mmCIF file of C-alpha atoms in Angstrom:
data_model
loop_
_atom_site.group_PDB
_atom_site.id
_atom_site.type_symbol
_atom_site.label_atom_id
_atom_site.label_comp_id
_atom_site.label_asym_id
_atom_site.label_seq_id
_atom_site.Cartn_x
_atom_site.Cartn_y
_atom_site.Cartn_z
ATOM 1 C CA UNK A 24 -35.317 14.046 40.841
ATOM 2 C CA UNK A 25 -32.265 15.967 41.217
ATOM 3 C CA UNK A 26 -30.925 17.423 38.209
ATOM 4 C CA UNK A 27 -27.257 17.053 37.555
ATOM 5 C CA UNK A 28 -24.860 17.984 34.846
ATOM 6 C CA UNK A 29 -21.595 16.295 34.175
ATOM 7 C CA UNK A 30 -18.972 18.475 31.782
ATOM 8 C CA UNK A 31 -16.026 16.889 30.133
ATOM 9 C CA UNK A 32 -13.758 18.879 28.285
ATOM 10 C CA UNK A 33 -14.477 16.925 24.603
ATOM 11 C CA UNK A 34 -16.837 13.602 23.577
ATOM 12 C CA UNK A 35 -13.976 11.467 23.377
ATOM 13 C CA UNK A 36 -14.266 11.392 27.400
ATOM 14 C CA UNK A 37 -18.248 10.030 26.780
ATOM 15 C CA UNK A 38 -16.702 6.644 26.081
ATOM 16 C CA UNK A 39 -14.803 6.529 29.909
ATOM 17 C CA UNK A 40 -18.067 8.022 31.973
ATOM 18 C CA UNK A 41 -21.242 6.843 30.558
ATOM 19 C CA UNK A 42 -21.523 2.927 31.914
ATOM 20 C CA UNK A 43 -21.579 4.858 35.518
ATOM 21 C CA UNK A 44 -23.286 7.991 34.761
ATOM 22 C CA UNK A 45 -26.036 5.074 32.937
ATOM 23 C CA UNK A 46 -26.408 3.435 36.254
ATOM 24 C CA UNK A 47 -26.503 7.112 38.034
ATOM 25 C CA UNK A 48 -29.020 7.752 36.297
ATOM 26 C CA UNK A 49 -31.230 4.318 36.945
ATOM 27 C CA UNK A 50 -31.071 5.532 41.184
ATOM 28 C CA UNK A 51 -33.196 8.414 40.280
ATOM 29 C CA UNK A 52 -30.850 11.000 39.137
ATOM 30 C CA UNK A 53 -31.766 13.429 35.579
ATOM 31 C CA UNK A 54 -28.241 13.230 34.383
ATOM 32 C CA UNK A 55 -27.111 15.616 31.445
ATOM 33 C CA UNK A 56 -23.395 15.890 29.832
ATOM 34 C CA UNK A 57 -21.688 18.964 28.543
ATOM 35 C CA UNK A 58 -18.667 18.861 26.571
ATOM 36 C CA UNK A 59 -16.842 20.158 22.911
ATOM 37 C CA UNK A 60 -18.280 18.381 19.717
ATOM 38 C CA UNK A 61 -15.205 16.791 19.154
ATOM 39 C CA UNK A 62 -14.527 13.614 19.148
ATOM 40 C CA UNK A 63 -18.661 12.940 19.455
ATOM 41 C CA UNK A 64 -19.403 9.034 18.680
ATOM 42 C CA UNK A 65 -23.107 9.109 17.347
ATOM 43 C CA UNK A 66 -22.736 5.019 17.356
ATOM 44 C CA UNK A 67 -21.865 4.844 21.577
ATOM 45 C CA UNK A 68 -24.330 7.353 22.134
ATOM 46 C CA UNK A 69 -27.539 5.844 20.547
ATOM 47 C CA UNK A 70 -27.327 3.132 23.034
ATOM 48 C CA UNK A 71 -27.603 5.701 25.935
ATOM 49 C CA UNK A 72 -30.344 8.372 26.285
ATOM 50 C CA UNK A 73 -28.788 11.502 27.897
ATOM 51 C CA UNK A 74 -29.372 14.658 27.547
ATOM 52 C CA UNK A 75 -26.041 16.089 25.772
ATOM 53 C CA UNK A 76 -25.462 19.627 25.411
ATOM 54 C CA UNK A 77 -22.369 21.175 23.217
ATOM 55 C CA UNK A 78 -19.996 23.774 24.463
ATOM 56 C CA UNK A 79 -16.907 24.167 23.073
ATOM 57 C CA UNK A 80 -13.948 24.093 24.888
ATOM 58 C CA UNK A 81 -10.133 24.671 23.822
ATOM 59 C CA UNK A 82 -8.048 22.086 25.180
ATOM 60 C CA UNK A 83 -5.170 24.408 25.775
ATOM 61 C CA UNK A 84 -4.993 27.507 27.126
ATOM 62 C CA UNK A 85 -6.688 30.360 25.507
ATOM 63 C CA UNK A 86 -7.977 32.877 27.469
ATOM 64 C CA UNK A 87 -10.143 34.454 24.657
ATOM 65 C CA UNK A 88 -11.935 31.080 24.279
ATOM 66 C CA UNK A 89 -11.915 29.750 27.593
ATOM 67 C CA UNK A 90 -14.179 32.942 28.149
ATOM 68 C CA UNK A 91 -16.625 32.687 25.880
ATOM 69 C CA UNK A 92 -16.778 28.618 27.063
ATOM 70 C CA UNK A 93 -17.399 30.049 30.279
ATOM 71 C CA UNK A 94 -19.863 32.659 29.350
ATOM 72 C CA UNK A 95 -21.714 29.751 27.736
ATOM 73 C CA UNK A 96 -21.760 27.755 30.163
ATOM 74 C CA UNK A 97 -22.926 30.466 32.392
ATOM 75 C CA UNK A 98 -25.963 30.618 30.618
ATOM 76 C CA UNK A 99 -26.767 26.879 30.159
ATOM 77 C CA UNK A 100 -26.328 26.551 33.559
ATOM 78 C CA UNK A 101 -28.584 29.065 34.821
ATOM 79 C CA UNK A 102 -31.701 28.135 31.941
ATOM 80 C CA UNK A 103 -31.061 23.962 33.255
ATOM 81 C CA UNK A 104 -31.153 25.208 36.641
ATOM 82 C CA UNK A 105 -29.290 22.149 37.815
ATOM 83 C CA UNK A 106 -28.281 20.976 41.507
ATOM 84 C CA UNK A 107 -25.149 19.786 40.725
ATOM 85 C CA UNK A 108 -22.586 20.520 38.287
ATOM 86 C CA UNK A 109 -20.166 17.937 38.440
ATOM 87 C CA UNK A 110 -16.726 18.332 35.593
ATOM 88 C CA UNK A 111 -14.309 16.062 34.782
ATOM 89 C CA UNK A 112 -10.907 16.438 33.281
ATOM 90 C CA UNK A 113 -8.243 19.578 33.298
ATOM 91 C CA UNK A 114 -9.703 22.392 30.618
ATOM 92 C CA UNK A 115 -13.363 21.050 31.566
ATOM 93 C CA UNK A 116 -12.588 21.543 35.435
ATOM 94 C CA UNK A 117 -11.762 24.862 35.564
ATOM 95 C CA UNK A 118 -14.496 26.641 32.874
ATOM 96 C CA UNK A 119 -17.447 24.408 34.251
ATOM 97 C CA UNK A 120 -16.268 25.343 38.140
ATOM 98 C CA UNK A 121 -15.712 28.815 37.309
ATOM 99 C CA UNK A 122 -19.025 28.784 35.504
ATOM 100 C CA UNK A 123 -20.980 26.756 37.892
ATOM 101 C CA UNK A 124 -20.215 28.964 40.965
ATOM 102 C CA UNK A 125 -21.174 32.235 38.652
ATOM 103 C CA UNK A 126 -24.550 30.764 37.969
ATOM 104 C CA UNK A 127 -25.148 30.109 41.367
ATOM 105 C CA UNK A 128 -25.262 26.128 41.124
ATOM 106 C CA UNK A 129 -25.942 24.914 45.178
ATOM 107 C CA UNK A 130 -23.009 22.016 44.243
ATOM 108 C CA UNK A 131 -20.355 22.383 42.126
ATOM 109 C CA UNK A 132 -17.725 18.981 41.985
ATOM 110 C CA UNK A 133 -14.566 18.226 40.265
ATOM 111 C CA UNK A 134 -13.410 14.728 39.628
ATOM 112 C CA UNK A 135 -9.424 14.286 39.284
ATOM 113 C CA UNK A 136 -8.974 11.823 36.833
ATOM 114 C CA UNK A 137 -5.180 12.209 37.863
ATOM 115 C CA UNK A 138 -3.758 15.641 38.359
ATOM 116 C CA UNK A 139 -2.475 17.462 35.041
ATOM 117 C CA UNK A 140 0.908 18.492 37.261
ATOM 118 C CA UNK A 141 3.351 15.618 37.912
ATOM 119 C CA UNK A 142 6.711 15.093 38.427
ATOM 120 C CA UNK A 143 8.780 14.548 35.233
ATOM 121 C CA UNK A 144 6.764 17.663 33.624
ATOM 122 C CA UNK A 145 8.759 20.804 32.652
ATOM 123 C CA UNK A 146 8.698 23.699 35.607
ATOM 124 C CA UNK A 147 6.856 25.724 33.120
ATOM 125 C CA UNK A 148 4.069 23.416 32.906
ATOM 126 C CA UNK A 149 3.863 21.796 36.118
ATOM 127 C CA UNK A 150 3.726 25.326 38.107
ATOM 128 C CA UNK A 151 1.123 26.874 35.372
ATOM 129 C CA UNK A 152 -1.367 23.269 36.116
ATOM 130 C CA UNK A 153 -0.345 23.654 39.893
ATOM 131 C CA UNK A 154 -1.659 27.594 39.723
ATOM 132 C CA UNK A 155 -4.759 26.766 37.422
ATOM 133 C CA UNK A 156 -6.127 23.472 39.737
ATOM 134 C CA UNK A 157 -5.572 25.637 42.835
ATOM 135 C CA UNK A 158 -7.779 28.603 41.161
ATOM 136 C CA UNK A 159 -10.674 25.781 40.040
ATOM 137 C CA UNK A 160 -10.453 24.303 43.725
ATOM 138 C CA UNK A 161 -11.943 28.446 44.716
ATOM 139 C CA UNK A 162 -14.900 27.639 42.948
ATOM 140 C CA UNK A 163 -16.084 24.134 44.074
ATOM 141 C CA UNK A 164 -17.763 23.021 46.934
ATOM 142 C CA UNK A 165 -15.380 19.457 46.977
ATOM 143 C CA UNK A 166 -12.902 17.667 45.242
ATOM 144 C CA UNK A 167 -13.074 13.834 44.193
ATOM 145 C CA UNK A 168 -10.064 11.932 43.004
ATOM 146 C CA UNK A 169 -10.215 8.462 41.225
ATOM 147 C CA UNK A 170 -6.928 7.400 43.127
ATOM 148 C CA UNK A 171 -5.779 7.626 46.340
ATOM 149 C CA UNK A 172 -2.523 8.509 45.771
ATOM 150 C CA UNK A 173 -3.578 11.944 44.444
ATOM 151 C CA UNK A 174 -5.696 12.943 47.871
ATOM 152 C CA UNK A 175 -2.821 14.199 49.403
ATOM 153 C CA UNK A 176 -1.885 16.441 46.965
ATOM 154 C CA UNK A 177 -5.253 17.676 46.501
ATOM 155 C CA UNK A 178 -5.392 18.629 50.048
ATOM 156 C CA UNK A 179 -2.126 20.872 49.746
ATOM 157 C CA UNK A 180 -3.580 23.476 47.017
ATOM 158 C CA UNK A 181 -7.028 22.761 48.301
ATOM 159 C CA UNK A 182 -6.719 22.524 52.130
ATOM 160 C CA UNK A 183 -9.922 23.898 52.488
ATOM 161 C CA UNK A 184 -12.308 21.863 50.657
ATOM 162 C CA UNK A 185 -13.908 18.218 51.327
ATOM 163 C CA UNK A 186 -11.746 15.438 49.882
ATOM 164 C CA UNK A 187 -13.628 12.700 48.887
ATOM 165 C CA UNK A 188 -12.451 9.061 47.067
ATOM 166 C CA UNK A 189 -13.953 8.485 43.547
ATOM 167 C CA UNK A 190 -12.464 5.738 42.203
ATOM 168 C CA UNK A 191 -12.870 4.080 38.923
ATOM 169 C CA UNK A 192 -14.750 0.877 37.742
ATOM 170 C CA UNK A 193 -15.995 -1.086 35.019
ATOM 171 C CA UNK A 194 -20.138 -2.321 34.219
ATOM 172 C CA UNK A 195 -19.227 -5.683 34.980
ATOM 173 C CA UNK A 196 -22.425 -7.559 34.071
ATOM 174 C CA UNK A 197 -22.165 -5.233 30.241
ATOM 175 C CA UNK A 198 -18.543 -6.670 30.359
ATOM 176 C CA UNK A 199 -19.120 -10.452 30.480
ATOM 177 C CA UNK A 200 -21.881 -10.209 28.107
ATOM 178 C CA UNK A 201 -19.569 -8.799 25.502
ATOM 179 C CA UNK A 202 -16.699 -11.638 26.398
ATOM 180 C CA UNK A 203 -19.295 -13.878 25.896
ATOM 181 C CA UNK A 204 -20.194 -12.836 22.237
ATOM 182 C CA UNK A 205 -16.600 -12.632 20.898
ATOM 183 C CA UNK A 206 -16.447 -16.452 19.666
ATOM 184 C CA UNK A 207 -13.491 -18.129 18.747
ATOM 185 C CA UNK A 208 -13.867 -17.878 14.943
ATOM 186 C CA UNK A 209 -13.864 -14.180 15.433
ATOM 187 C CA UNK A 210 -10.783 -13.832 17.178
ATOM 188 C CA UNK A 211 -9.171 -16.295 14.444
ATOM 189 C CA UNK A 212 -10.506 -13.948 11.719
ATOM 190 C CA UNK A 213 -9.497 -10.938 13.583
ATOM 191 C CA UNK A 214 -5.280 -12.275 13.776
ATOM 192 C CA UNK A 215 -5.976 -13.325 10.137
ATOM 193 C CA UNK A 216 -6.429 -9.713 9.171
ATOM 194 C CA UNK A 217 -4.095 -8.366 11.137
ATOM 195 C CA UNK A 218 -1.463 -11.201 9.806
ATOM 196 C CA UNK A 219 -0.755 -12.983 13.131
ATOM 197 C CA UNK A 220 0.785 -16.494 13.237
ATOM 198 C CA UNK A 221 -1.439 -18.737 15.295
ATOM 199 C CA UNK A 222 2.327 -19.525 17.460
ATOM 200 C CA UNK A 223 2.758 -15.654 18.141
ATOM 201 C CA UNK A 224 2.260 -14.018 21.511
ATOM 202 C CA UNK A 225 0.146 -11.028 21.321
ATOM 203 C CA UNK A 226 1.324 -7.861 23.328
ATOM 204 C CA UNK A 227 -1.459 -5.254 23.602
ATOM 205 C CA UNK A 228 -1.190 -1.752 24.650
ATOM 206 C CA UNK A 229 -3.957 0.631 24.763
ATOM 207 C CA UNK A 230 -3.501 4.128 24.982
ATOM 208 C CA UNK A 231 -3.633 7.704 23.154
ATOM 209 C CA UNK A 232 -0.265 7.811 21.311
ATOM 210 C CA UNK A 233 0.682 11.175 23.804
ATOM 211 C CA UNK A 234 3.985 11.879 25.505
ATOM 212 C CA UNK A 235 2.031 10.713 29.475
ATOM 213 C CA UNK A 236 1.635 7.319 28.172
ATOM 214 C CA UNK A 237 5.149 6.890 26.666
ATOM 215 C CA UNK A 238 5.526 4.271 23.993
ATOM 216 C CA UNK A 239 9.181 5.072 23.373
ATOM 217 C CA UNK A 240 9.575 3.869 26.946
ATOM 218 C CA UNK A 241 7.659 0.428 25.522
ATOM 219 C CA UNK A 242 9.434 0.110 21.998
ATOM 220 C CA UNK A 243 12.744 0.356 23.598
ATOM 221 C CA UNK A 244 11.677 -2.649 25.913
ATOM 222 C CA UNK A 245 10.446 -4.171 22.773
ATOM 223 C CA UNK A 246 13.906 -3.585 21.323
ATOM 224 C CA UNK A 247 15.672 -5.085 24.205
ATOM 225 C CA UNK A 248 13.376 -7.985 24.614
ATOM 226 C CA UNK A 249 13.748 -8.968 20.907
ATOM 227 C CA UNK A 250 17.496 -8.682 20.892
ATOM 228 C CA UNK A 251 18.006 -10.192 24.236
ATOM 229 C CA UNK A 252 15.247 -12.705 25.558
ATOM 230 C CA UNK A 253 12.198 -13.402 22.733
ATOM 231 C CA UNK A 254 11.381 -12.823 19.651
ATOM 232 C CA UNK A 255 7.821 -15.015 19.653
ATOM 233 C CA UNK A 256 5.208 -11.959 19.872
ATOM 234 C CA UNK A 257 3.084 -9.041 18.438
ATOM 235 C CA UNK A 258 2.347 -6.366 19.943
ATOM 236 C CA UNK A 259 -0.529 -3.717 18.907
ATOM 237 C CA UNK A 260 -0.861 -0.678 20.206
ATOM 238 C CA UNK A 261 -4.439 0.466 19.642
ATOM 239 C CA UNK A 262 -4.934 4.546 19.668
ATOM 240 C CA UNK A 263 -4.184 7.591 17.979
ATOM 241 C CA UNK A 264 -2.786 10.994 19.021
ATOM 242 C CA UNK A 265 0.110 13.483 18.084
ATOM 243 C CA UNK A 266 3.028 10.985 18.420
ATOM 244 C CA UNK A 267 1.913 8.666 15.634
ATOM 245 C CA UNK A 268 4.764 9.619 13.228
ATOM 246 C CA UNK A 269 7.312 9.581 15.283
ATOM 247 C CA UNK A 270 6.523 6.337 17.079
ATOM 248 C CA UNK A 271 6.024 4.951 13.553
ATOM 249 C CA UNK A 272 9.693 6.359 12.371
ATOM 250 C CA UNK A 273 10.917 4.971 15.983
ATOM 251 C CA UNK A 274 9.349 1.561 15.018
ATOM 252 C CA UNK A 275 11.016 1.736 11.719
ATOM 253 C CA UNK A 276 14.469 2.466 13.378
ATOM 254 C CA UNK A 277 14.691 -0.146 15.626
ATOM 255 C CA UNK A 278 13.671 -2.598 13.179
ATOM 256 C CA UNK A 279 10.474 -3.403 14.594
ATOM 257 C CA UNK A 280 8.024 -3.543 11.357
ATOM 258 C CA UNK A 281 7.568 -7.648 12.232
ATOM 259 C CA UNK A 282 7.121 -7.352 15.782
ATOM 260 C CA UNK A 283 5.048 -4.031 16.626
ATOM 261 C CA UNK A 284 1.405 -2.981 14.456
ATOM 262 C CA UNK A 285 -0.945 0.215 15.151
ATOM 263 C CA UNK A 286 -4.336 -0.282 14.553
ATOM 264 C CA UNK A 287 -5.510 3.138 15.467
ATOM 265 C CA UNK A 288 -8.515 4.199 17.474
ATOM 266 C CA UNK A 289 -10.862 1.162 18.232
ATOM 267 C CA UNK A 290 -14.101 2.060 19.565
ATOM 268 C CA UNK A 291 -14.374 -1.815 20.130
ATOM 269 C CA UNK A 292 -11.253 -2.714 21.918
ATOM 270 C CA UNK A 293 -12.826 -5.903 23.643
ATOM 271 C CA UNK A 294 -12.019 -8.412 20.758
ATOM 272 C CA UNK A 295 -8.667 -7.208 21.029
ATOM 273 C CA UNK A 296 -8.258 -7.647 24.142
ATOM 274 C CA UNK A 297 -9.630 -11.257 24.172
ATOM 275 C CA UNK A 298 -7.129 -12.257 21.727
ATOM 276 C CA UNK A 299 -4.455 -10.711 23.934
ATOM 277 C CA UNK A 300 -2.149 -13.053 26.045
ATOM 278 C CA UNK A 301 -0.786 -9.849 28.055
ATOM 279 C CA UNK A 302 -1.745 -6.182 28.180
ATOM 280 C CA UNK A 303 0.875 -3.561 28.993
ATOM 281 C CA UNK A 304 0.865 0.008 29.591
ATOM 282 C CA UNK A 305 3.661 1.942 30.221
ATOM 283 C CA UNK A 306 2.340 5.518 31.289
ATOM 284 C CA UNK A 307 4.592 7.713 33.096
ATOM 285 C CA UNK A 308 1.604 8.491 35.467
ATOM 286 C CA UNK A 309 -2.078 7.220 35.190
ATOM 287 C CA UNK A 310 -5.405 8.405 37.075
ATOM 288 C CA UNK A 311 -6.634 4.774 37.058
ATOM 289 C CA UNK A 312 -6.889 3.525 33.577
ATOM 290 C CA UNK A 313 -9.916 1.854 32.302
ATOM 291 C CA UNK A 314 -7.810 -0.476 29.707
ATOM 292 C CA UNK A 315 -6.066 -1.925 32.595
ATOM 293 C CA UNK A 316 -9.620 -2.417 34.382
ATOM 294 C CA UNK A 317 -10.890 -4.324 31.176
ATOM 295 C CA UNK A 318 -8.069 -6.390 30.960
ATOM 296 C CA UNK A 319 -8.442 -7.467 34.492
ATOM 297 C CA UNK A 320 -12.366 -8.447 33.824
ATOM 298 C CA UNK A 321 -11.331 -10.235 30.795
ATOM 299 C CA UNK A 322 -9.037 -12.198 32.921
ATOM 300 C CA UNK A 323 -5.705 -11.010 31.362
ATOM 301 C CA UNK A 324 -2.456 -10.528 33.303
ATOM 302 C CA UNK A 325 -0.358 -7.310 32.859
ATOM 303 C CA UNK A 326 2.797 -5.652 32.945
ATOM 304 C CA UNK A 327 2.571 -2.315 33.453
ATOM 305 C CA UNK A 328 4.984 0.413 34.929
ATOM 306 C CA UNK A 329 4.760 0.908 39.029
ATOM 307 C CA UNK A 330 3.685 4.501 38.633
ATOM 308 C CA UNK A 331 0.181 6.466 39.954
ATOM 309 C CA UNK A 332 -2.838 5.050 39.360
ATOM 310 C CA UNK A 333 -1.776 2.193 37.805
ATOM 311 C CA UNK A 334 0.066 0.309 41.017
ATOM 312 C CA UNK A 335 -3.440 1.039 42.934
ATOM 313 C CA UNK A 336 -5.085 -1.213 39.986
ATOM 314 C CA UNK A 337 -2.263 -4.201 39.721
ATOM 315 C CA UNK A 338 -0.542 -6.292 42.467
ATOM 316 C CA UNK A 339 3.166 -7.185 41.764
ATOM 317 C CA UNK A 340 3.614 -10.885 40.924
ATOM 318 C CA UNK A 341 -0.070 -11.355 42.362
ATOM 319 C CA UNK A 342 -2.627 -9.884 39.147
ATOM 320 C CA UNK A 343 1.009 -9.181 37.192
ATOM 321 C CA UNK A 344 4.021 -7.550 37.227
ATOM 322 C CA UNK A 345 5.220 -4.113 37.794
ATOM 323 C CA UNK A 346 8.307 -2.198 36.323
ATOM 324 C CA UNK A 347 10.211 0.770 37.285
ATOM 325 C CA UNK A 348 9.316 3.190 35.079
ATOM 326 C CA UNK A 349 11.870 3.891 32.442
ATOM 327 C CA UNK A 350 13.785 0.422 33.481
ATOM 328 C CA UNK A 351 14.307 -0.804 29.979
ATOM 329 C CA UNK A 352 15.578 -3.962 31.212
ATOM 330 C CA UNK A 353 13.201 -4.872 33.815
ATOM 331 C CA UNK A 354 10.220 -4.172 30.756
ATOM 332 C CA UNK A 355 11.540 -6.893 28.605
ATOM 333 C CA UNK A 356 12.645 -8.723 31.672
ATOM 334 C CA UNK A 357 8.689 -9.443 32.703
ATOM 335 C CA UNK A 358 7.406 -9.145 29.381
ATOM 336 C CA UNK A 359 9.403 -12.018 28.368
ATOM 337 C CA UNK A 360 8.914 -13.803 32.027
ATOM 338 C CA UNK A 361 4.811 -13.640 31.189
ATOM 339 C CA UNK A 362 5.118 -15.071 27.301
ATOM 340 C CA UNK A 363 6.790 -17.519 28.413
ATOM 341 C CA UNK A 364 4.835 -19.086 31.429
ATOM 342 C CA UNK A 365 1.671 -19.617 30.305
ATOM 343 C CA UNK A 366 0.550 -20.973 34.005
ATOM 344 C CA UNK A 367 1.540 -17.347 35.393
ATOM 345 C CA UNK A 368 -0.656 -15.927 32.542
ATOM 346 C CA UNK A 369 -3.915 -17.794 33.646
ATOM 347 C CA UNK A 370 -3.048 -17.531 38.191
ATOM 348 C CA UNK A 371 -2.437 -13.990 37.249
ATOM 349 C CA UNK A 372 -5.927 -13.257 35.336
ATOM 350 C CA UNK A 373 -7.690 -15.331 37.183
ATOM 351 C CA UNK A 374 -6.430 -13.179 40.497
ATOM 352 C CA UNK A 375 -7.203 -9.983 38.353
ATOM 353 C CA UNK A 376 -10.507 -10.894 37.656
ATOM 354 C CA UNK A 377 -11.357 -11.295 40.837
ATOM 355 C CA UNK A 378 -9.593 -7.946 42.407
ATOM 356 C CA UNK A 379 -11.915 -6.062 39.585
ATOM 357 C CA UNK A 380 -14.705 -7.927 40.823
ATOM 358 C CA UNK A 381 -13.919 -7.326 44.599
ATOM 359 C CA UNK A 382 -12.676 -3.309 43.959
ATOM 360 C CA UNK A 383 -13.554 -1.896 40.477
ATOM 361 C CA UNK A 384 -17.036 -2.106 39.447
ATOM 362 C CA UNK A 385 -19.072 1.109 38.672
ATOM 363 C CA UNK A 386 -21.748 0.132 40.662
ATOM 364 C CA UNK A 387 -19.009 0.500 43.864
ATOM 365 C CA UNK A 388 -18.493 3.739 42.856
ATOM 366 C CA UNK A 389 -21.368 4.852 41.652
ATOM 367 C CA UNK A 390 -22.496 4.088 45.024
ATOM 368 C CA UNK A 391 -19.461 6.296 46.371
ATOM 369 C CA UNK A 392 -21.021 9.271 44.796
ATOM 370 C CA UNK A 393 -24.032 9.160 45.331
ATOM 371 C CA UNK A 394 -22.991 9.656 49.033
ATOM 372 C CA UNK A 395 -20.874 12.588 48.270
ATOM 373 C CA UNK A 396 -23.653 13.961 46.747
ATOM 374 C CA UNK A 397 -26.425 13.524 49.185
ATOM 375 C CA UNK A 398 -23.298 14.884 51.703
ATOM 376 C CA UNK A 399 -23.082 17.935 49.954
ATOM 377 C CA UNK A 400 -26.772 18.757 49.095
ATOM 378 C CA UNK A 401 -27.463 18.074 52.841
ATOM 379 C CA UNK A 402 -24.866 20.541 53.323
ATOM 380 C CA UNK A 403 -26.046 23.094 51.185
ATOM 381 C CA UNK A 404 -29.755 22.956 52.685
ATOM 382 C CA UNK A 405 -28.373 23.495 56.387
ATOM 383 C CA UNK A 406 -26.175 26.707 55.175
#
């Protein structure tokens, strides 16, 4: 049984990898997780039996702590003896690489859930994430990247390592059997608490209230769409983050009280989403986000901006529409085009469902990894 550890930089990232590292772990694999207390849900977790191990880990830069998390890590490494170490996300990627190759782990991988550089970032930061990815690529064996989009780029700082595609996906089959237990008396209780009149639209947006995902970008389509085209919807925007006051003082401003609600953090978002007639994001960049994904299985259309990530997920006027990112107009221009056709709302989940189905699933790419790792081990055993 190979032994493999997967590090994330905090436990709020348990939520996005444990469906596939679940079904990793049923094709043989001893799979243990590493990552910072924070964020830990004890409720997720008891329906999974990993092995979880805590380091902590700053989430910015601070060289004093990122070496003791690496001295850690060191350690645990070398007493698990494992044959992979296998990291996911920015902070995570570069202590558990730098870590992994010091304990002498055969295979050491890092995941790209989209790179933390991008254009639209200041110079500062965009040259300091450039510097730091191309140091963590020096102490992996290969580089996986849940978008194609991103490969390329990869290969410029890392020219010399194996490129491989990740992907993303949802558990299906754990998917449908939730669906199937939201009934229709729940959803009607659930828009009588959050005070939504049964001839309202509902708008959802899930995402961490952060500047990447960009709700200012969404209220001001909001703004325009209620002033210009519609004023026959909700929209929620589930998550929290450091922008909550200030989206709720942009809210305010606009005059946007009876048309926009936050309901925080919902470590159930399905229910929500089933009472949903559209989900929109409108990231300024995205690896390939799993509320988009969901959607999609739950057979709900989307407007999202055409940005990374996201346009590998959604097909313009196919599983929904589009928008140029930061094109207030065009926003409210397809937000109001899918309220109001309620024919394009069911072609264009249907079509989603079915590109999920065909594309996204875990067990696709759990499949795609457990070539790359046999790839690499073989590798290692002929060096």
């Amino acid at each position: 049984m190979v032994k493999v550890a997967h590090v994330c930089t905090t436990s709020l990232s348990h939520k996005i990898l444990v469906d596939k590292l679940n079904i990793l772990k049923s094709k043989g694999y001893d799979v243990h997780i590493i990552s910072s207390k924070e964020g830990y849900n004890s409720e997720l977790m008891k329906k999974y039996s990993f092995t979880l191990r805590f380091i902590y880990m700053n989430r910015n830069i601070n060289v004093k702590d990122d070496i003791v998390s690496i001295i850690k890590m060191k350690k645990l490494f070398k007493k698990e003896k494992y044959e992979i170490v296998h990291t996911h996300t920015a902070k995570a990627g570069i202590i558990g690489r730098i870590a992994g190759r010091l304990a002498g782990i055969p295979v050491v991988i890092h995941t790209s859930h989209g790179l933390p550089f991008y254009e639209g970032q200041s110079k500062t930061k965009y040259y300091t994430y450039r510097f730091l990815e191309k140091i963590g690529a020096l102490f992996c064996d290969a580089i996986a990247s849940q978008n194609k989009e991103d490969m390329e780029k990869i290969k410029q700082y890392a020219p010399q390592k194996p490129i491989y595609y990740e992907g993303n996906g949802v558990d299906l089959h754990k998917l449908d059997q939730r669906n199937g237990k939201i009934s229709k008396d729940q959803i009607d209780l659930l828009k009588k608490q959050l005070n939504i009149p049964s001839n309202k639209k509902v708008i959802l947006v899930g995402a961490r209230l952060e500047p990447v995902k960009d709700h200012f970008f969404l209220l001001d389509g909001l703004r325009y769409l209620k002033e210009n085209y519609n004023q026959n919807f909700i929209c929620l925007l589930a998550g929290n983050g450091p922008l909550k006051e200030e989206i709720l003082r942009t809210i305010h401003d606009n005059q946007l009280e009876d048309f926009v609600k936050l309901i925080g953090y919902q470590t159930d978002i399905y229910p929500y989403i089933k009472l949903a007639d559209i989900v929109a994001l409108t990231s300024q960049k995205e690896g390939v986000p799993r509320i988009i994904m969901e959607a999609m299985a739950f057979a709900r259309p989307i407007v999202a901006t055409d940005v990374l990530g996201t346009r590998e997920l959604v097909i313009h006027n196919e599983t929904g529409y589009l928008v140029e990112y930061k094109n207030v107009e065009e926003l409210a221009f397809y937000l109001n085009l899918m309220l109001t056709d309620e024919k394009k709302r069911i072609e264009f989940g249907i079509k989603g469902r079915k590109r999920v189905e065909e594309y996204f699933t875990e067990e696709v790419v759990v499949d795609r990894i457990v070539r790359m790792y046999n790839e690499l081990l073989k590798k290692k055993c002929k060096n």
